[in-house]
Every structure is written in C-alpha cells, then in structure tokens.
Amino acid sequence: MDNTISLEIIEVVEQAAIASARWMGKGDKNTADEVAVEAMRERMNKIHMRGRIVIGEGERDDAPMLYIGEEVGICTQPNAADFCTIDELQEIDIAVDPCEGTNLVAYGQNGSMAVLAISEKGGLFAAPDFYMNKLAAPAAAAGHVDIRKTPTENLRILSDCLDRAVEELVIVIMDRERHVDLIAEVRAAGARVRLISDGDVSAAISCAFEGTNIHALMGIGAAPEGVISAAALRCLGGHFQGQLIYDPAIAKTGLIGESKESNIARLQSMNINDPDKIYNANELASGANVLFAACGITTGTLMEGVRYFAGGARTESLIISSQSKTVRFVDTIHINEHTQRLSLN
Ligand code: VTB
C-alpha cells in the first residue's frame, strides 16, 4: 500500500489545500470546505486504489461528496481487475477532513489544513459524529499520562517525562465554555495554556514534534478528528487517548443531539456498546499499515500555508508512514500552464 499510494496522496491533500486557500479570509467557511472536498475527491479518483471513506463529510444524505461509505479510486470500478494489480485491488479505508478548521480558513487564521489517513480495511475506527475527550502528548510521555487522571496529575507526569518544569509546559485547549474548569486547573497547576478557536488535529500532531513548544492537547473536540490525530500519533509513537462524549450537557455545543439516552442508543446502533470506553492510538488506528497526509491551508505550527504567486502556488505537506517509518515534509511548487515565472516566495 505504502509505495504505490504515498506519493499520490500528497497530491490529494495539496490539491484540496490549494483549492481551499483561495477562500482564505473570505468569511465563507462552507465554500472553503466544499472546494476542498471537490478537489480531494477528484484527485483521489485518479489513484489506482480501492478506497472507501470511513470518516468523511457525514452521512450520504447530508453530504454529496466524500460521504461515509463512498467508494473512491480507479480500482472501485466494476471491471477493475482488468487494469488494477492485486495489491491495488486490496480494500483500503480512508478518513478525510478536506478542510480541517473551516473557520480558520474563512477568517484567515493559522492552523488549517487538508488532511487524510489511510489504512487497510478495518484499520481505522469509524468514529461517529460525536465529541471526544482527547489527550495527546509526546512519545516520551506515552503510556505515562492517562486521560483518567486529573489534569494536574498529568501535568506532573509530563513534567517528569519531558524533564521540564510544569511552568515550562504549554498545553493547547480549545477555547470553549466546556473547558472553563480545565483551563482554570491547568493554569492553577502552573502550566501555560494556548487557547485555540479551532483545529485540534494540528495541535495534537504538534505534540509529537519537539520544538513546536506544544506539550499536550487536552479537552473535548470532535471524534472523527480524534481518529485522524490518532493515526498520525500512532505512526509517530506519541500518546493519544480518546473517550466519546455523548452527554450534551458536557459538550455544551450543538454537534450531538437531544438527550444522553438517545445518544447512547445511537452509539449502540453503531455497535459501540461501551460508550465510556477509552481508546488509545492503536485502537483508533489499528491497521498494520497507516498512512497520514496533511497539507497546510493557512500557516500552522508544522507547515506553511498555501502561497500563490504569479505562475502557480507553493505548498508544504507532511506525510507520515507507519510502514516505512518516515516523516516527510514535502515542499512543492505547483506550476500553472503557460507559466513564465517561477517564484520561490
Ligand atoms: C472540533 C475540533 C475541530 O471544530 O470539531 C471543532 O475537533 C468543533 O467544535 O478541529 P465545536 O462544535 O465545539 O465548535 C474543529 O476545531 C475544526 O474542524
């Protein structure tokens, strides 16, 4: 899977980012998302693979493209055996977030990216559109910090594992009403808090890289984004735990519906019988081979955003492979047809 697909999926996230970045700062998050979805789908359908979307834009009825269950890739065609190899015919699962942080793009803020994760069939947890309480941390703290412990305890453990004072830790938390107590506790314990308005995938992955000055992500974001983050952290050896949140009173925003009871019933209908289960990175991204790809739409901690110039665009992407154990930062110049100028800016 790795060799055949990894180069092509760079282009998938690049094309999505280039399309979406045109809408940066336009105040229109839906279009920024739609064009990314369209570009991602178009490029994916040119790849010799037999893919199925397991995390996407939502249920088929709400999402015209990249909906959950949609088949993508040339080898999904009925006569695929005529032109696809046995390897290419192996079914793979794909989790996509073509525009992670639509608000960030719409308002010209940092940290949005086009992102996807791939694994063999069954290798990615098909997370429902629920919230997820998340804890991400660097590899040095993996298995030591624990989402069951209090934030104060985890900060002490992080401090030991990373050999830095609690006061030198930076914890990313989404700026939401549901996190008022968490933010207060982290601050009281002495750590510093970086509040973000959106985009917790970028924050989670940043934990795995020394030098980003991000030492943990704590708090509740969306579950599908949790699986995508876990795929990257699984490859990088970082810590990731996630627990679904089904109680609207805890989430405090509208993404999950009605009542706690009806949400538990919905989870059960998806064969999630223990709604309180705590998943680790290996459970959320359990495949033998996992590939992760992201391309900056706006500039973030790990990647530059899309920069257009007279003759084209320049992008920066990140491709992580569990199989080849590689992390590649790919800097690409995309040349428009009939270009007479190439700029490095
Ligand atoms: C979360 C977070 C994402 O949107 O889904 C958030 O995981 C939405 O949270 O990274 P609210 O419903 O509380 O607004 C993102 O920030 C961007 O997609």
CSV table of C-alpha atoms and ligand atoms in Angstrom, one decimal:
chain,number,residue,atom,x,y,z
A,1,MET,CA,0.0,0.0,0.0
A,2,ASP,CA,2.7,2.4,1.1
A,3,ASN,CA,4.8,2.7,-2.0
A,4,THR,CA,2.0,2.9,-4.5
A,5,ILE,CA,-0.1,5.4,-2.7
A,6,SER,CA,2.0,7.7,-0.6
A,7,LEU,CA,3.3,9.9,-3.4
A,8,GLU,CA,-0.2,10.3,-4.8
A,9,ILE,CA,-1.9,11.2,-1.6
A,10,ILE,CA,0.5,14.1,-1.2
A,11,GLU,CA,-1.2,15.5,-4.3
A,12,VAL,CA,-4.6,14.8,-2.8
A,13,VAL,CA,-4.0,17.0,0.2
A,14,GLU,CA,-2.1,19.5,-1.9
A,15,GLN,CA,-5.0,20.0,-4.3
A,16,ALA,CA,-7.5,20.3,-1.5
A,17,ALA,CA,-5.4,22.9,0.2
A,18,ILE,CA,-4.8,24.9,-3.0
A,19,ALA,CA,-8.5,25.0,-3.7
A,20,SER,CA,-9.5,25.9,-0.2
A,21,ALA,CA,-6.8,28.6,0.4
A,22,ARG,CA,-8.4,30.7,-2.4
A,23,TRP,CA,-11.2,31.2,0.1
A,24,MET,CA,-9.0,32.3,2.9
A,25,GLY,CA,-10.2,35.3,4.6
A,26,LYS,CA,-13.5,35.5,2.6
A,27,GLY,CA,-15.7,34.8,5.6
A,28,ASP,CA,-17.3,31.8,3.8
A,29,LYS,CA,-16.4,28.6,5.6
A,30,ASN,CA,-18.9,26.4,3.6
A,31,THR,CA,-17.3,27.3,0.3
A,32,ALA,CA,-13.8,26.9,1.7
A,33,ASP,CA,-14.8,23.4,2.7
A,34,GLU,CA,-16.8,22.5,-0.5
A,35,VAL,CA,-14.0,23.3,-2.9
A,36,ALA,CA,-11.5,21.3,-0.7
A,37,VAL,CA,-13.9,18.3,-0.8
A,38,GLU,CA,-14.3,18.5,-4.5
A,39,ALA,CA,-10.6,18.8,-5.2
A,40,MET,CA,-9.8,16.0,-2.9
A,41,ARG,CA,-12.3,13.7,-4.4
A,42,GLU,CA,-11.3,14.5,-8.0
A,43,ARG,CA,-7.7,13.7,-7.3
A,44,MET,CA,-8.4,10.6,-5.2
A,45,ASN,CA,-10.5,9.2,-8.0
A,46,LYS,CA,-7.4,9.2,-10.3
A,47,ILE,CA,-5.4,6.9,-8.0
A,48,HIS,CA,-5.1,3.2,-8.6
A,49,MET,CA,-6.7,2.1,-5.3
A,50,ARG,CA,-9.9,0.7,-4.0
A,51,GLY,CA,-10.8,3.0,-1.2
A,52,ARG,CA,-13.8,3.5,1.0
A,53,ILE,CA,-14.5,6.6,3.0
A,54,VAL,CA,-14.9,5.7,6.7
A,55,ILE,CA,-14.7,9.2,8.1
A,56,GLY,CA,-15.8,11.9,5.8
A,57,GLU,CA,-18.2,14.8,5.3
A,58,GLY,CA,-21.0,12.9,7.0
A,59,GLU,CA,-23.8,10.6,6.2
A,60,ARG,CA,-24.7,10.1,2.5
A,61,ASP,CA,-27.9,12.1,2.8
A,62,ASP,CA,-26.2,15.2,4.1
A,63,ALA,CA,-23.0,15.1,2.0
A,64,PRO,CA,-23.0,14.9,-1.7
A,65,MET,CA,-19.3,14.0,-1.8
A,66,LEU,CA,-16.8,12.1,0.3
A,67,TYR,CA,-19.7,10.8,2.4
A,68,ILE,CA,-19.2,7.9,4.7
A,69,GLY,CA,-19.3,4.7,2.6
A,70,GLU,CA,-18.4,6.4,-0.7
A,71,GLU,CA,-16.0,4.4,-2.8
A,72,VAL,CA,-13.0,6.3,-4.3
A,73,GLY,CA,-10.2,5.4,-6.6
A,74,ILE,CA,-9.9,3.8,-10.0
A,75,CYS,CA,-9.9,0.3,-8.7
A,76,THR,CA,-13.5,0.6,-7.4
A,77,GLN,CA,-14.8,0.3,-11.0
A,78,PRO,CA,-16.6,-3.0,-11.8
A,79,ASN,CA,-14.0,-4.1,-14.3
A,80,ALA,CA,-11.1,-3.0,-12.1
A,81,ALA,CA,-9.5,-6.4,-12.3
A,82,ASP,CA,-8.6,-5.7,-15.9
A,83,PHE,CA,-6.4,-2.8,-15.1
A,84,CYS,CA,-5.5,-2.9,-11.4
A,85,THR,CA,-2.9,-5.1,-9.7
A,86,ILE,CA,-3.8,-7.5,-6.9
A,87,ASP,CA,-2.2,-5.0,-4.5
A,88,GLU,CA,-4.2,-2.2,-5.8
A,89,LEU,CA,-7.4,-4.2,-5.5
A,90,GLN,CA,-6.9,-4.6,-1.8
A,91,GLU,CA,-9.6,-2.6,0.0
A,92,ILE,CA,-8.4,0.3,2.0
A,93,ASP,CA,-10.2,2.6,4.4
A,94,ILE,CA,-9.8,6.4,4.2
A,95,ALA,CA,-10.5,9.1,6.8
A,96,VAL,CA,-10.7,12.6,5.3
A,97,ASP,CA,-11.0,16.1,6.6
A,98,PRO,CA,-10.5,18.1,3.4
A,99,CYS,CA,-10.7,21.4,5.3
A,100,GLU,CA,-9.8,20.9,9.0
A,101,GLY,CA,-10.6,24.2,10.6
A,102,THR,CA,-13.1,25.8,8.1
A,103,ASN,CA,-13.5,28.8,10.4
A,104,LEU,CA,-9.7,29.3,10.4
A,105,VAL,CA,-9.7,29.5,6.6
A,106,ALA,CA,-12.7,31.7,6.5
A,107,TYR,CA,-11.2,34.2,8.9
A,108,GLY,CA,-7.6,34.0,7.7
A,109,GLN,CA,-6.3,32.4,10.9
A,110,ASN,CA,-3.5,30.0,11.5
A,111,GLY,CA,-3.6,26.2,11.7
A,112,SER,CA,-6.0,24.9,9.0
A,113,MET,CA,-5.0,22.0,6.8
A,114,ALA,CA,-6.3,19.4,4.3
A,115,VAL,CA,-5.8,16.1,6.0
A,116,LEU,CA,-6.4,12.3,5.5
A,117,ALA,CA,-5.4,9.0,6.9
A,118,ILE,CA,-5.4,5.6,5.1
A,119,SER,CA,-5.2,2.1,6.3
A,120,GLU,CA,-6.2,-1.4,5.2
A,121,LYS,CA,-9.9,-2.3,5.5
A,122,GLY,CA,-10.9,-2.1,9.2
A,123,GLY,CA,-7.7,-0.3,10.2
A,124,LEU,CA,-9.4,3.0,11.2
A,125,PHE,CA,-12.1,3.4,13.8
A,126,ALA,CA,-15.3,4.6,12.1
A,127,ALA,CA,-16.0,7.3,14.7
A,128,PRO,CA,-19.5,8.7,14.8
A,129,ASP,CA,-20.1,12.4,14.6
A,130,PHE,CA,-19.8,12.8,18.4
A,131,TYR,CA,-17.4,14.7,20.6
A,132,MET,CA,-14.4,13.1,22.0
A,133,ASN,CA,-12.4,14.0,25.1
A,134,LYS,CA,-8.7,13.9,24.0
A,135,LEU,CA,-5.3,13.7,25.5
A,136,ALA,CA,-2.3,14.0,23.2
A,137,ALA,CA,1.3,14.1,24.4
A,138,PRO,CA,4.8,13.5,23.2
A,139,ALA,CA,6.3,10.0,22.8
A,140,ALA,CA,8.3,10.4,25.9
A,141,ALA,CA,5.1,10.6,28.0
A,142,ALA,CA,3.2,7.9,26.1
A,143,GLY,CA,1.6,5.4,28.4
A,144,HIS,CA,2.5,7.6,31.4
A,145,VAL,CA,0.0,10.3,31.1
A,146,ASP,CA,-3.6,9.0,31.3
A,147,ILE,CA,-6.9,10.6,30.5
A,148,ARG,CA,-8.4,9.0,33.7
A,149,LYS,CA,-6.0,11.1,35.8
A,150,THR,CA,-6.7,14.7,36.7
A,151,PRO,CA,-5.1,17.4,34.5
A,152,THR,CA,-2.9,18.4,37.5
A,153,GLU,CA,-1.6,14.8,37.8
A,154,ASN,CA,-0.9,14.6,34.1
A,155,LEU,CA,1.0,17.9,34.1
A,156,ARG,CA,3.2,16.5,36.9
A,157,ILE,CA,3.8,13.3,34.8
A,158,LEU,CA,4.5,15.3,31.7
A,159,SER,CA,7.0,17.5,33.6
A,160,ASP,CA,8.9,14.3,34.8
A,161,CYS,CA,8.8,12.6,31.4
A,162,LEU,CA,9.8,15.7,29.4
A,163,ASP,CA,12.3,16.9,32.0
A,164,ARG,CA,10.9,20.4,32.2
A,165,ALA,CA,9.1,22.3,35.0
A,166,VAL,CA,5.3,22.4,34.9
A,167,GLU,CA,5.7,26.2,34.3
A,168,GLU,CA,7.6,25.4,31.1
A,169,LEU,CA,4.8,23.3,29.7
A,170,VAL,CA,2.4,24.6,27.0
A,171,ILE,CA,-1.0,22.9,26.8
A,172,VAL,CA,-3.3,23.5,23.9
A,173,ILE,CA,-7.0,23.7,24.8
A,174,MET,CA,-9.9,24.7,22.6
A,175,ASP,CA,-11.5,27.9,23.7
A,176,ARG,CA,-14.9,26.6,24.6
A,177,GLU,CA,-17.3,27.1,27.5
A,178,ARG,CA,-17.0,23.4,28.3
A,179,HIS,CA,-13.3,23.9,29.1
A,180,VAL,CA,-13.6,26.6,31.7
A,181,ASP,CA,-12.7,24.3,34.6
A,182,LEU,CA,-10.0,22.5,32.7
A,183,ILE,CA,-8.3,25.8,31.7
A,184,ALA,CA,-8.5,27.1,35.3
A,185,GLU,CA,-7.0,23.8,36.6
A,186,VAL,CA,-4.1,23.8,34.1
A,187,ARG,CA,-3.3,27.4,34.9
A,188,ALA,CA,-3.5,26.8,38.6
A,189,ALA,CA,-1.1,23.9,38.3
A,190,GLY,CA,1.4,26.4,36.8
A,191,ALA,CA,1.4,25.4,33.2
A,192,ARG,CA,0.7,27.8,30.3
A,193,VAL,CA,-2.3,27.5,28.1
A,194,ARG,CA,-2.5,28.1,24.4
A,195,LEU,CA,-6.2,28.6,23.6
A,196,ILE,CA,-7.2,27.8,20.0
A,197,SER,CA,-10.5,28.6,18.4
A,198,ASP,CA,-10.4,25.5,16.1
A,199,GLY,CA,-8.2,22.9,14.6
A,200,ASP,CA,-7.2,20.4,17.3
A,201,VAL,CA,-5.7,17.9,14.8
A,202,SER,CA,-2.8,20.3,14.1
A,203,ALA,CA,-2.4,20.8,17.9
A,204,ALA,CA,-2.4,17.0,18.6
A,205,ILE,CA,0.2,16.2,16.0
A,206,SER,CA,2.4,19.1,17.1
A,207,CYS,CA,2.8,17.4,20.5
A,208,ALA,CA,4.8,14.7,18.8
A,209,PHE,CA,7.4,17.1,17.5
A,210,GLU,CA,9.9,18.6,19.8
A,211,GLY,CA,10.5,22.3,19.0
A,212,THR,CA,6.8,23.1,18.4
A,213,ASN,CA,6.6,24.2,22.0
A,214,ILE,CA,3.3,22.3,22.4
A,215,HIS,CA,3.5,19.7,25.1
A,216,ALA,CA,-0.1,18.4,25.2
A,217,LEU,CA,-3.6,18.7,23.9
A,218,MET,CA,-6.3,18.4,26.4
A,219,GLY,CA,-10.1,18.7,26.2
A,220,ILE,CA,-13.1,17.9,24.0
A,221,GLY,CA,-13.1,18.2,20.2
A,222,ALA,CA,-14.8,16.2,17.5
A,223,ALA,CA,-14.4,12.4,17.4
A,224,PRO,CA,-13.7,12.0,13.7
A,225,GLU,CA,-10.8,14.5,14.0
A,226,GLY,CA,-9.7,12.4,17.0
A,227,VAL,CA,-9.2,9.3,14.8
A,228,ILE,CA,-7.2,11.3,12.3
A,229,SER,CA,-5.0,12.7,15.0
A,230,ALA,CA,-4.6,9.2,16.5
A,231,ALA,CA,-3.5,7.9,13.1
A,232,ALA,CA,-0.6,10.4,13.0
A,233,LEU,CA,0.3,9.8,16.6
A,234,ARG,CA,0.2,6.1,16.2
A,235,CYS,CA,2.9,6.4,13.4
A,236,LEU,CA,4.9,8.8,15.5
A,237,GLY,CA,4.8,6.9,18.7
A,238,GLY,CA,3.1,9.8,20.5
A,239,HIS,CA,0.4,9.5,23.2
A,240,PHE,CA,-3.2,9.7,22.2
A,241,GLN,CA,-6.3,8.7,24.1
A,242,GLY,CA,-9.9,9.5,23.3
A,243,GLN,CA,-13.2,8.9,25.0
A,244,LEU,CA,-16.5,9.6,23.3
A,245,ILE,CA,-18.7,12.3,24.8
A,246,TYR,CA,-22.4,11.6,24.4
A,247,ASP,CA,-23.8,13.9,27.1
A,248,PRO,CA,-24.9,17.2,25.5
A,249,ALA,CA,-24.6,18.8,28.9
A,250,ILE,CA,-20.8,18.2,28.9
A,251,ALA,CA,-20.2,19.0,25.2
A,252,LYS,CA,-22.2,22.3,25.6
A,253,THR,CA,-22.4,22.8,21.8
A,254,GLY,CA,-24.9,21.5,19.2
A,255,LEU,CA,-23.0,18.8,17.4
A,256,ILE,CA,-24.6,16.0,19.3
A,257,GLY,CA,-28.3,15.8,19.6
A,258,GLU,CA,-31.2,15.6,22.0
A,259,SER,CA,-30.5,13.6,25.1
A,260,LYS,CA,-27.8,11.5,26.7
A,261,GLU,CA,-30.1,8.4,26.4
A,262,SER,CA,-30.8,8.8,22.7
A,263,ASN,CA,-27.1,9.4,22.0
A,264,ILE,CA,-26.2,6.1,23.8
A,265,ALA,CA,-28.9,4.3,21.7
A,266,ARG,CA,-27.3,5.8,18.6
A,267,LEU,CA,-23.9,4.6,19.6
A,268,GLN,CA,-25.3,1.1,20.3
A,269,SER,CA,-26.9,1.1,16.8
A,270,MET,CA,-23.3,1.5,15.6
A,271,ASN,CA,-22.1,-1.4,17.6
A,272,ILE,CA,-20.4,0.8,20.2
A,273,ASN,CA,-21.7,-1.0,23.3
A,274,ASP,CA,-19.4,0.6,25.8
A,275,PRO,CA,-19.9,4.3,25.3
A,276,ASP,CA,-17.4,5.1,28.0
A,277,LYS,CA,-14.5,3.1,26.5
A,278,ILE,CA,-11.2,4.9,26.5
A,279,TYR,CA,-9.5,4.3,23.1
A,280,ASN,CA,-5.8,4.6,22.6
A,281,ALA,CA,-4.0,5.5,19.3
A,282,ASN,CA,-3.5,1.8,18.4
A,283,GLU,CA,-7.2,1.1,18.8
A,284,LEU,CA,-8.3,4.2,16.8
A,285,ALA,CA,-5.8,3.5,14.1
A,286,SER,CA,-5.3,-0.3,14.4
A,287,GLY,CA,-4.3,-1.2,10.9
A,288,ALA,CA,-1.0,-2.9,10.2
A,289,ASN,CA,-0.1,0.0,7.9
A,290,VAL,CA,-1.2,3.5,8.5
A,291,LEU,CA,-0.5,6.5,6.2
A,292,PHE,CA,-1.2,10.1,7.2
A,293,ALA,CA,-1.0,13.1,5.0
A,294,ALA,CA,-1.7,16.8,5.6
A,295,CYS,CA,-1.1,20.0,3.7
A,296,GLY,CA,-1.2,23.4,5.3
A,297,ILE,CA,-4.1,25.7,4.0
A,298,THR,CA,-3.1,28.5,6.3
A,299,THR,CA,0.2,28.5,8.1
A,300,GLY,CA,0.4,26.4,11.2
A,301,THR,CA,2.9,25.1,13.7
A,302,LEU,CA,4.1,22.4,11.4
A,303,MET,CA,3.5,23.6,7.9
A,304,GLU,CA,3.4,26.8,5.9
A,305,GLY,CA,0.1,27.6,4.3
A,306,VAL,CA,-0.5,27.8,0.5
A,307,ARG,CA,1.4,30.7,-1.1
A,308,TYR,CA,0.2,31.7,-4.5
A,309,PHE,CA,2.4,33.5,-6.9
A,310,ALA,CA,2.0,34.7,-10.5
A,311,GLY,CA,2.9,31.4,-12.0
A,312,GLY,CA,1.4,29.0,-9.6
A,313,ALA,CA,1.4,28.0,-5.9
A,314,ARG,CA,3.7,26.6,-3.3
A,315,THR,CA,2.6,24.2,-0.6
A,316,GLU,CA,4.0,22.4,2.3
A,317,SER,CA,2.8,18.9,3.3
A,318,LEU,CA,3.5,16.3,5.8
A,319,ILE,CA,3.4,12.5,5.0
A,320,ILE,CA,3.8,10.0,7.8
A,321,SER,CA,4.0,6.3,7.2
A,322,SER,CA,3.9,3.6,9.8
A,323,GLN,CA,5.3,1.1,7.3
A,324,SER,CA,8.4,2.9,6.2
A,325,LYS,CA,8.7,4.7,9.5
A,326,THR,CA,9.1,8.0,7.8
A,327,VAL,CA,8.0,11.6,8.3
A,328,ARG,CA,8.4,13.6,5.1
A,329,PHE,CA,7.9,17.3,4.9
A,330,VAL,CA,7.2,17.9,1.2
A,331,ASP,CA,7.7,21.4,-0.2
A,332,THR,CA,6.1,21.6,-3.6
A,333,ILE,CA,5.8,24.2,-6.3
A,334,HIS,CA,2.8,23.8,-8.5
A,335,ILE,CA,3.2,25.4,-11.9
A,336,ASN,CA,0.3,26.8,-13.8
A,337,GLU,CA,0.0,26.1,-17.5
A,338,HIS,CA,1.8,28.7,-19.7
A,339,THR,CA,3.8,30.0,-16.7
A,340,GLN,CA,6.7,32.2,-17.5
A,341,ARG,CA,7.7,32.9,-13.9
A,342,LEU,CA,8.7,30.7,-11.1
A,343,SER,CA,9.0,32.3,-7.7
A,344,LEU,CA,10.3,30.8,-4.5
A,345,ASN,CA,8.1,33.1,-2.4
B,1,VTB,C1,-13.9,20.4,16.7
B,1,VTB,C2,-12.4,20.2,16.5
B,1,VTB,C3,-12.0,20.6,15.1
B,1,VTB,O1,-14.0,22.0,15.0
B,1,VTB,O2,-14.6,19.5,15.8
B,1,VTB,C4,-14.3,21.8,16.4
B,1,VTB,O3,-12.1,18.9,16.7
B,1,VTB,C5,-15.8,22.0,16.5
B,1,VTB,O4,-16.1,22.1,17.9
B,1,VTB,O5,-10.6,20.7,15.0
B,1,VTB,P1,-17.4,22.9,18.4
B,1,VTB,O6,-18.6,22.1,18.0
B,1,VTB,O7,-17.2,23.0,19.9
B,1,VTB,O8,-17.4,24.2,17.7
B,1,VTB,C6,-12.6,22.0,14.8
B,1,VTB,O9,-12.0,23.0,15.6
B,1,VTB,C7,-12.4,22.3,13.3
B,1,VTB,O10,-13.0,21.4,12.5
